[in-house]
């Protein structure tokens, strides 16, 4: 595992010649929100970020606070990742609109203990957001 200093140096020197595209779930609170804000700030707004989440008004407030450049694109897409049908629909929409994807960040998740219960799709609800949705979204977006 690289040292923290090596990570900091790599981040500081990150200056891509292209405008990166990033899709991030769990984007409107805590860790996800911080990642959105930090990368947008670091690249002076030279990035396309798709903020995936469940609260449009919070997402819009975050977007309004992000730095702007001629190359900035910030947009919100709704998705409840508990259901795989929603994840597949999101992936379909993303595939139709994006020519490529540089970063896919899986931050949606809920911490939960206790026994097994199932979503209406019959999968373990404790793993739906933290595992199955992440695999499904990655798999569906491999072409990008
Ligand atoms: N903080 C820690 O110490 C820690 C440690 C280990 C792992 N993690 C993991 O890191 C990730 C982010 O943690 P955090 O502390 O930033 O957690 P957080 O503040 O609870 O954020 C979780 C995010 O996931 C979203 N989310 C939850 N269920 C969702 C669903 N069904 N569909 C769509 N979005 C959903 C939430 O959106 P809403 O606002 O719509 O609920 C929220 O934006 C989580 O996966 C967490 O398990 C965190």
Short mmCIF file of N, CA and C and ligand atoms in Angstrom, two decimals, residues 26-32 54-55 79-82 107-111 129-130 134, ligand 1:
data_model
loop_
_atom_site.label_atom_id
_atom_site.label_comp_id
_atom_site.label_asym_id
_atom_site.label_seq_id
_atom_site.Cartn_x
_atom_site.Cartn_y
_atom_site.Cartn_z
N UNK A 26 -23.63 8.10 -3.72
CA UNK A 26 -23.45 8.60 -2.34
C UNK A 26 -22.75 9.94 -2.34
N UNK A 27 -23.09 10.74 -3.35
CA UNK A 27 -22.30 11.95 -3.63
C UNK A 27 -22.71 13.18 -2.83
N UNK A 28 -23.80 13.07 -2.09
CA UNK A 28 -24.29 14.32 -1.51
C UNK A 28 -24.12 14.39 0.01
N UNK A 29 -23.34 13.45 0.57
CA UNK A 29 -23.05 13.61 2.00
C UNK A 29 -21.66 13.09 2.33
N UNK A 30 -21.11 13.63 3.38
CA UNK A 30 -19.86 13.16 3.99
C UNK A 30 -18.76 12.84 2.97
N UNK A 31 -18.34 11.56 2.93
CA UNK A 31 -17.16 11.19 2.14
C UNK A 31 -17.38 11.49 0.65
N UNK A 32 -18.53 11.10 0.12
CA UNK A 32 -18.80 11.30 -1.30
C UNK A 32 -18.81 12.78 -1.66
N UNK A 54 -30.13 10.62 -3.94
CA UNK A 54 -31.59 10.57 -3.78
C UNK A 54 -32.19 11.91 -3.43
N UNK A 55 -31.34 12.93 -3.26
CA UNK A 55 -31.88 14.22 -2.85
C UNK A 55 -31.44 15.33 -3.81
N UNK A 79 -30.99 7.98 -8.15
CA UNK A 79 -31.03 6.51 -8.15
C UNK A 79 -31.04 5.98 -6.73
N UNK A 80 -32.03 5.16 -6.42
CA UNK A 80 -32.02 4.39 -5.17
C UNK A 80 -31.35 3.06 -5.50
N UNK A 81 -30.12 2.89 -5.01
CA UNK A 81 -29.32 1.73 -5.43
C UNK A 81 -29.69 0.44 -4.71
N UNK A 82 -30.71 0.50 -3.86
CA UNK A 82 -31.16 -0.74 -3.19
C UNK A 82 -31.73 -1.73 -4.20
N UNK A 107 -19.86 5.20 -3.44
CA UNK A 107 -19.84 5.69 -2.06
C UNK A 107 -21.19 5.51 -1.37
N UNK A 108 -22.22 5.16 -2.15
CA UNK A 108 -23.52 4.92 -1.51
C UNK A 108 -23.42 3.68 -0.64
N UNK A 109 -23.94 3.77 0.56
CA UNK A 109 -23.90 2.61 1.41
C UNK A 109 -24.51 2.93 2.76
N UNK A 110 -25.00 1.91 3.39
CA UNK A 110 -25.54 2.08 4.74
C UNK A 110 -24.90 1.02 5.62
N UNK A 111 -24.54 1.44 6.82
CA UNK A 111 -23.97 0.49 7.76
C UNK A 111 -25.13 -0.22 8.44
N UNK A 129 -26.83 -2.26 -1.36
CA UNK A 129 -26.15 -1.00 -1.69
C UNK A 129 -24.64 -1.17 -1.68
N UNK A 130 -24.17 -1.93 -0.71
CA UNK A 130 -22.71 -1.97 -0.49
C UNK A 130 -21.99 -2.96 -1.39
N UNK A 134 -22.84 -2.13 -6.54
CA UNK A 134 -21.52 -1.70 -7.01
C UNK A 134 -21.04 -2.61 -8.15
N1 LIG B 1 -17.61 7.06 7.62
C1 LIG B 1 -16.91 5.97 7.92
O1 LIG B 1 -16.21 5.91 8.94
C2 LIG B 1 -16.92 4.78 6.99
C3 LIG B 1 -16.14 3.67 7.29
C4 LIG B 1 -16.12 2.58 6.43
C5 LIG B 1 -16.89 2.60 5.28
N2 LIG B 1 -17.64 3.68 5.01
C6 LIG B 1 -18.42 3.64 3.77
O2 LIG B 1 -18.13 4.77 2.98
C7 LIG B 1 -19.30 5.19 2.30
C8 LIG B 1 -19.62 6.64 2.64
O3 LIG B 1 -19.66 6.77 4.04
P1 LIG B 1 -20.18 8.10 4.72
O4 LIG B 1 -19.65 8.14 6.10
O5 LIG B 1 -19.94 9.25 3.79
O6 LIG B 1 -21.72 7.71 4.84
P2 LIG B 1 -23.04 8.58 4.76
O7 LIG B 1 -22.81 9.98 5.17
O8 LIG B 1 -24.08 7.78 5.49
O9 LIG B 1 -23.33 8.57 3.21
C9 LIG B 1 -23.85 7.46 2.61
C10 LIG B 1 -24.38 7.90 1.26
O10 LIG B 1 -24.98 6.77 0.67
C11 LIG B 1 -26.23 7.18 0.16
N3 LIG B 1 -27.17 6.08 0.16
C12 LIG B 1 -27.51 5.27 1.19
N4 LIG B 1 -28.43 4.38 0.80
C13 LIG B 1 -28.69 4.66 -0.51
C14 LIG B 1 -29.55 4.11 -1.47
N5 LIG B 1 -30.37 3.08 -1.18
N6 LIG B 1 -29.56 4.63 -2.72
C15 LIG B 1 -28.76 5.66 -3.03
N7 LIG B 1 -27.92 6.24 -2.17
C16 LIG B 1 -27.89 5.74 -0.92
C17 LIG B 1 -26.71 8.27 1.09
O11 LIG B 1 -27.65 9.02 0.40
P3 LIG B 1 -28.94 9.67 1.14
O12 LIG B 1 -28.45 11.01 1.61
O13 LIG B 1 -29.96 9.74 0.07
O14 LIG B 1 -29.31 8.74 2.27
C18 LIG B 1 -25.41 9.01 1.36
O15 LIG B 1 -25.17 9.97 0.37
C19 LIG B 1 -20.43 4.26 2.74
O16 LIG B 1 -20.55 3.24 1.76
C20 LIG B 1 -19.92 3.68 4.04
O17 LIG B 1 -20.47 2.40 4.27
C21 LIG B 1 -17.67 4.76 5.83
#
